[in-house]
mmCIF file of C-alpha atoms in Angstrom:
data_model
loop_
_atom_site.group_PDB
_atom_site.id
_atom_site.type_symbol
_atom_site.label_atom_id
_atom_site.label_comp_id
_atom_site.label_asym_id
_atom_site.label_seq_id
_atom_site.Cartn_x
_atom_site.Cartn_y
_atom_site.Cartn_z
ATOM 1 C CA MET A 1 119.699 118.172 103.314
ATOM 2 C CA GLN A 2 116.192 117.648 101.934
ATOM 3 C CA ASP A 3 117.399 114.694 99.893
ATOM 4 C CA THR A 4 118.498 112.858 103.047
ATOM 5 C CA THR A 5 115.154 113.681 104.689
ATOM 6 C CA LEU A 6 113.383 112.301 101.641
ATOM 7 C CA LEU A 7 115.497 109.155 101.760
ATOM 8 C CA GLN A 8 114.686 108.715 105.457
ATOM 9 C CA LEU A 9 110.960 109.074 104.718
ATOM 10 C CA ILE A 10 111.167 106.461 101.976
ATOM 11 C CA GLU A 11 113.152 104.083 104.187
ATOM 12 C CA SER A 12 110.740 104.584 107.077
ATOM 13 C CA ASP A 13 107.862 103.503 104.807
ATOM 14 C CA LEU A 14 109.483 100.235 103.749
ATOM 15 C CA GLU A 15 108.647 98.453 107.007
ATOM 16 C CA PRO A 16 104.986 99.597 107.207
ATOM 17 C CA ALA A 17 104.497 98.723 103.524
ATOM 18 C CA GLY A 18 105.881 95.237 104.182
ATOM 19 C CA GLN A 19 103.627 94.881 107.221
ATOM 20 C CA LEU A 20 100.642 95.988 105.145
ATOM 21 C CA LEU A 21 101.464 93.376 102.512
ATOM 22 C CA GLU A 22 101.598 90.650 105.158
ATOM 23 C CA LEU A 23 98.303 91.845 106.648
ATOM 24 C CA LEU A 24 96.657 91.761 103.233
ATOM 25 C CA ARG A 25 97.877 88.212 102.713
ATOM 26 C CA ALA A 26 96.542 87.254 106.154
ATOM 27 C CA GLU A 27 93.276 88.947 105.227
ATOM 28 C CA ALA A 28 93.007 86.723 102.151
ATOM 29 C CA VAL A 29 93.316 83.631 104.347
ATOM 30 C CA ALA A 30 90.808 85.019 106.864
ATOM 31 C CA LEU A 31 88.367 85.814 104.055
ATOM 32 C CA CYS A 32 88.529 82.249 102.786
ATOM 33 C CA GLY A 33 87.887 80.945 106.301
ATOM 34 C CA ARG A 34 85.318 83.674 107.039
ATOM 35 C CA ASP A 35 87.075 84.381 110.338
ATOM 36 C CA MET A 36 85.319 87.609 111.321
ATOM 37 C CA ALA A 37 87.237 88.179 114.567
ATOM 38 C CA LEU A 38 90.553 87.980 112.737
ATOM 39 C CA LEU A 39 89.232 90.199 109.930
ATOM 40 C CA GLU A 40 88.253 92.906 112.429
ATOM 41 C CA ASN A 41 91.726 92.783 113.988
ATOM 42 C CA ILE A 42 93.380 92.958 110.564
ATOM 43 C CA LEU A 43 91.187 95.886 109.527
ATOM 44 C CA ALA A 44 92.190 97.949 112.557
ATOM 45 C CA ARG A 45 95.891 97.295 111.987
ATOM 46 C CA LYS A 46 95.539 97.926 108.246
ATOM 47 C CA GLN A 47 93.911 101.303 108.781
ATOM 48 C CA SER A 48 96.699 102.571 111.030
ATOM 49 C CA LEU A 49 99.359 101.487 108.523
ATOM 50 C CA ILE A 50 97.508 103.117 105.641
ATOM 51 C CA VAL A 51 97.195 106.400 107.549
ATOM 52 C CA GLN A 52 100.911 106.306 108.339
ATOM 53 C CA LEU A 53 101.821 105.614 104.698
ATOM 54 C CA GLN A 54 99.539 108.425 103.498
ATOM 55 C CA GLN A 55 101.076 110.923 105.919
ATOM 56 C CA HIS A 56 104.595 110.022 104.849
ATOM 57 C CA GLY A 57 103.546 110.220 101.198
ATOM 58 C CA LEU A 58 102.354 113.782 101.772
ATOM 59 C CA GLN A 59 105.608 114.624 103.545
ATOM 60 C CA ARG A 60 107.607 113.230 100.607
ATOM 61 C CA SER A 61 105.542 115.296 98.163
ATOM 62 C CA GLN A 62 106.083 118.416 100.278
ATOM 63 C CA ALA A 63 109.823 117.759 100.492
ATOM 64 C CA LEU A 64 110.052 117.499 96.711
ATOM 65 C CA SER A 65 107.942 120.633 96.263
ATOM 66 C CA LEU A 66 110.170 122.592 98.669
ATOM 67 C CA LEU A 67 113.107 121.702 96.460
ATOM 68 C CA GLY A 68 111.250 123.005 93.408
ATOM 69 C CA MET A 69 110.632 119.535 91.997
ATOM 70 C CA SER A 70 107.341 118.029 90.922
ATOM 71 C CA PRO A 71 105.894 115.735 93.626
ATOM 72 C CA ASP A 72 106.012 112.605 91.474
ATOM 73 C CA ARG A 73 108.450 110.123 89.965
ATOM 74 C CA GLU A 74 109.836 112.727 87.554
ATOM 75 C CA GLY A 75 110.596 115.085 90.427
ATOM 76 C CA LEU A 76 112.380 112.320 92.303
ATOM 77 C CA GLU A 77 114.432 111.483 89.208
ATOM 78 C CA SER A 78 115.322 115.163 88.784
ATOM 79 C CA LEU A 79 116.457 115.316 92.405
ATOM 80 C CA ALA A 80 118.434 112.097 91.999
ATOM 81 C CA LYS A 81 120.423 113.652 89.136
ATOM 82 C CA ILE A 82 121.676 116.482 91.338
ATOM 83 C CA SER A 83 121.938 114.623 94.645
ATOM 84 C CA GLY A 84 124.912 112.720 95.967
ATOM 85 C CA ILE A 85 122.575 109.972 97.166
ATOM 86 C CA GLY A 86 120.507 109.906 93.974
ATOM 87 C CA ASP A 87 121.074 106.237 93.182
ATOM 88 C CA GLU A 88 120.058 105.211 96.687
ATOM 89 C CA LEU A 89 116.981 107.461 96.517
ATOM 90 C CA LEU A 90 115.849 105.818 93.287
ATOM 91 C CA ALA A 91 116.596 102.291 94.505
ATOM 92 C CA LYS A 92 114.692 102.713 97.777
ATOM 93 C CA SER A 93 111.838 104.456 95.990
ATOM 94 C CA GLU A 94 111.613 101.598 93.497
ATOM 95 C CA LEU A 95 111.562 99.079 96.344
ATOM 96 C CA LEU A 96 108.755 101.007 98.073
ATOM 97 C CA ASN A 97 106.796 101.241 94.818
ATOM 98 C CA GLU A 98 107.155 97.499 94.276
ATOM 99 C CA LEU A 99 105.875 96.762 97.792
ATOM 100 C CA LEU A 100 102.927 99.105 97.303
ATOM 101 C CA ASN A 101 102.108 97.540 93.915
ATOM 102 C CA GLN A 102 102.110 94.102 95.547
ATOM 103 C CA CYS A 103 99.777 95.471 98.240
ATOM 104 C CA LYS A 104 97.479 96.793 95.536
ATOM 105 C CA ALA A 105 97.398 93.442 93.718
ATOM 106 C CA VAL A 106 96.636 91.449 96.882
ATOM 107 C CA ASN A 107 94.014 94.014 97.912
ATOM 108 C CA GLU A 108 92.303 93.674 94.521
ATOM 109 C CA GLU A 109 92.260 89.882 94.918
ATOM 110 C CA ASN A 110 90.713 90.321 98.372
ATOM 111 C CA GLY A 111 88.113 92.647 96.879
ATOM 112 C CA ARG A 112 87.174 90.019 94.298
ATOM 113 C CA ALA A 113 86.888 87.404 97.062
ATOM 114 C CA ILE A 114 84.604 89.708 99.053
ATOM 115 C CA ALA A 115 82.425 90.369 96.001
ATOM 116 C CA GLN A 116 82.181 86.644 95.312
ATOM 117 C CA GLN A 117 81.176 85.935 98.922
ATOM 118 C CA GLN A 118 78.581 88.722 98.813
ATOM 119 C CA HIS A 119 77.113 87.241 95.636
ATOM 120 C CA ALA A 120 76.963 83.756 97.185
ATOM 121 C CA THR A 121 75.322 85.131 100.337
ATOM 122 C CA ALA A 122 72.761 87.049 98.258
ATOM 123 C CA ASN A 123 71.928 83.843 96.357
ATOM 124 C CA GLN A 124 71.508 81.924 99.606
ATOM 125 C CA LEU A 125 69.229 84.620 101.009
ATOM 126 C CA ARG A 126 67.179 84.648 97.816
ATOM 127 C CA ILE A 127 66.693 80.870 98.131
ATOM 128 C CA LEU A 128 65.714 81.134 101.802
ATOM 129 C CA ASN A 129 63.320 84.004 101.142
ATOM 130 C CA GLY A 130 61.693 82.292 98.186
ATOM 131 C CA GLY A 131 63.231 84.294 95.395
ATOM 132 C CA GLU A 132 61.405 86.968 93.475
ATOM 133 C CA PRO A 133 57.618 86.914 93.650
ATOM 134 C CA PRO A 134 56.030 85.708 90.418
ATOM 135 C CA SER A 135 55.001 88.303 87.916
ATOM 136 C CA LEU A 136 51.287 89.071 87.771
ATOM 137 C CA TYR A 137 51.373 89.452 84.004
ATOM 138 C CA THR A 138 53.290 87.720 81.220
ATOM 139 C CA ALA A 139 55.331 89.467 78.567
ATOM 140 C CA THR A 140 52.243 89.592 76.315
ATOM 141 C CA GLY A 141 50.161 91.327 78.976
ATOM 142 C CA THR A 142 47.947 88.391 79.902
ATOM 143 C CA LYS A 143 47.425 87.317 83.487
ATOM 144 C CA SER A 144 50.090 84.919 84.763
ATOM 145 C CA LYS A 145 49.028 81.384 85.698
ATOM 146 C CA LEU A 146 51.843 80.856 88.172
ATOM 147 C CA GLY A 147 51.142 79.485 91.622
ATOM 148 C CA THR A 148 51.182 81.559 94.734
ATOM 149 C CA TYR A 149 54.415 82.940 96.064
ATOM 150 C CA ARG A 150 55.806 80.930 98.983
ATOM 151 C CA ALA A 151 59.144 81.333 100.666
ATOM 152 C CA PHE A 152 61.299 78.244 101.151
ATOM 153 C CA SER A 153 60.807 78.551 104.897
ATOM 154 C CA GLN A 154 57.024 78.345 104.410
ATOM 155 C CA ALA A 155 56.969 75.405 102.010
#
C-alpha cells in the first residue's frame, strides 16, 4: 500500500516540477530584459511550487522510512525490488529527478546572470559616484600628488 502512495506522491510532483522548470526559463528571459514586474510575479509562483515540492519530498522520505527503507535513492531501489510496481516507481522517480536537475541547471544559470548584472550595476554606480577616493599616501609612504576627489556628477 505504501508503494502506491509513494508512486502517487512522485507522480503528483511531476507537474509542479515541470511548472517550476518553465518558470525558471521565463525568469531567465525576464532577467535579460530586466522586467521587474514579471520577476516579482515569477518569484511568488516559484516559491509556492518549491514549498509544495519540499513538502512532498518530506512525505516521500517518511513513506520510505515507515517501510524500513532509507529515505534516499537506495531505499527506493530496495522498495522497487520487492514491490509489484517497482519498475514504474523507478521510472517515475528518474523522470522527477531529471526535471529537478534541469531546474537546478537553469536556476544556476539565472544566478550567474544575476551576479553579472549586480557586478555591472556596481561598476556603473562606482563611475557615477566617482570611484574610490585617491589614496593619501603612495606605496612607499610618501604623500600622494593626486588631484582632489570629484564624483562624475560634480565634474
